[in-house]
C-alpha atoms as one frame of an Amber mdcrd trajectory, in Angstrom:
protein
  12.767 -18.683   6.564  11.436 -17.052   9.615  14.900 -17.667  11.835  16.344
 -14.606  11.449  16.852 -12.163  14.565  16.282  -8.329  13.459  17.175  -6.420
  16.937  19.488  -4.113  17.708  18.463  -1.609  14.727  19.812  -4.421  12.149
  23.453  -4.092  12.977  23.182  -8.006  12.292  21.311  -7.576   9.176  24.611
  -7.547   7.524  24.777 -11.192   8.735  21.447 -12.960   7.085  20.970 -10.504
   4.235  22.338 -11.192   0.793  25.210  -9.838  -0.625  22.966  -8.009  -3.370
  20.469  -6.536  -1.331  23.370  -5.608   1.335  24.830  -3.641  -1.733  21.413
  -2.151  -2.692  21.020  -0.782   1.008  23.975   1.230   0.732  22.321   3.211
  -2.520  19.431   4.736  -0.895  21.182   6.839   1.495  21.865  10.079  -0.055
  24.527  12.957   0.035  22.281  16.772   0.791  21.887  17.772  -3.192  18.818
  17.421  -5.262  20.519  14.707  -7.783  21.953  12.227  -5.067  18.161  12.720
  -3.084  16.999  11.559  -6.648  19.507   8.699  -7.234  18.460   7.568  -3.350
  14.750   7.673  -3.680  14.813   5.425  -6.937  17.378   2.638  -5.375  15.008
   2.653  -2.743  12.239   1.870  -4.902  14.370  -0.449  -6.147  15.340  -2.701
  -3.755  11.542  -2.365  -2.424  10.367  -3.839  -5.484  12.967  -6.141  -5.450
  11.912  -7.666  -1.617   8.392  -7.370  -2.195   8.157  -9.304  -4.892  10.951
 -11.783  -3.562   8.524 -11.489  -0.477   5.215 -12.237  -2.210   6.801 -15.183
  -4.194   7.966 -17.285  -1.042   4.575 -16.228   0.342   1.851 -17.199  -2.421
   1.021 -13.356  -2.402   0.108 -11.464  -6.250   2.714  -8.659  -6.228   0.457
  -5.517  -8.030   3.361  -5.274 -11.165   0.560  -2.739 -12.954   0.592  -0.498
  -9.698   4.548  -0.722  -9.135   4.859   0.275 -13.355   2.106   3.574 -12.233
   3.834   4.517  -9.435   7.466   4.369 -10.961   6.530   6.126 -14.063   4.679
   8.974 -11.882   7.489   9.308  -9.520   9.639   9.638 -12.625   7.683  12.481
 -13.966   7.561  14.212 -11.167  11.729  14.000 -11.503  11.259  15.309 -15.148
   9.103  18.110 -14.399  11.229  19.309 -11.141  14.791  19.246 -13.495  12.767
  21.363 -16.136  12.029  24.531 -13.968
């Protein structure tokens, strides 16, 4: 629905959000190391994914699932080649 109030720099978000994605919020913030930053930026991916396609569902929307698989995959070997040097 389109009922929910998103002010005050979603200290209520806690409030309308689900439980899950309220859970999946807390995994993108990261600690200052290279591993954590990594961890972070895929659980943020993540939960993207996760809402946009929710999103585009409810809306009738095509969610691109070849563009999320090119992205994902180049983002992960961009991982692979920084733990290598």
């Amino acid at each position: 629905g389109w009922d929910y109030e998103t002010y005050y720099s979603g200290r209520a978000m806690k409030s309308w959000a689900s439980a899950d994605t309220w859970e999946s919020l807390h995994q993108t913030f990261a600690r200052f190391d290279g591993g954590d930053s990594w961890k972070s930026l895929f659980a943020t991916m993540n939960l993207f994914r996760q809402l946009a396609r929710e999103t585009a569902e409810m809306l009738g929307y095509f969610y691109p699932h070849e563009v999320d698989r090119n992205l994902t995959g180049f983002v992960s070997q961009i991982e692979n080649d920084a733990s290598v040097k």
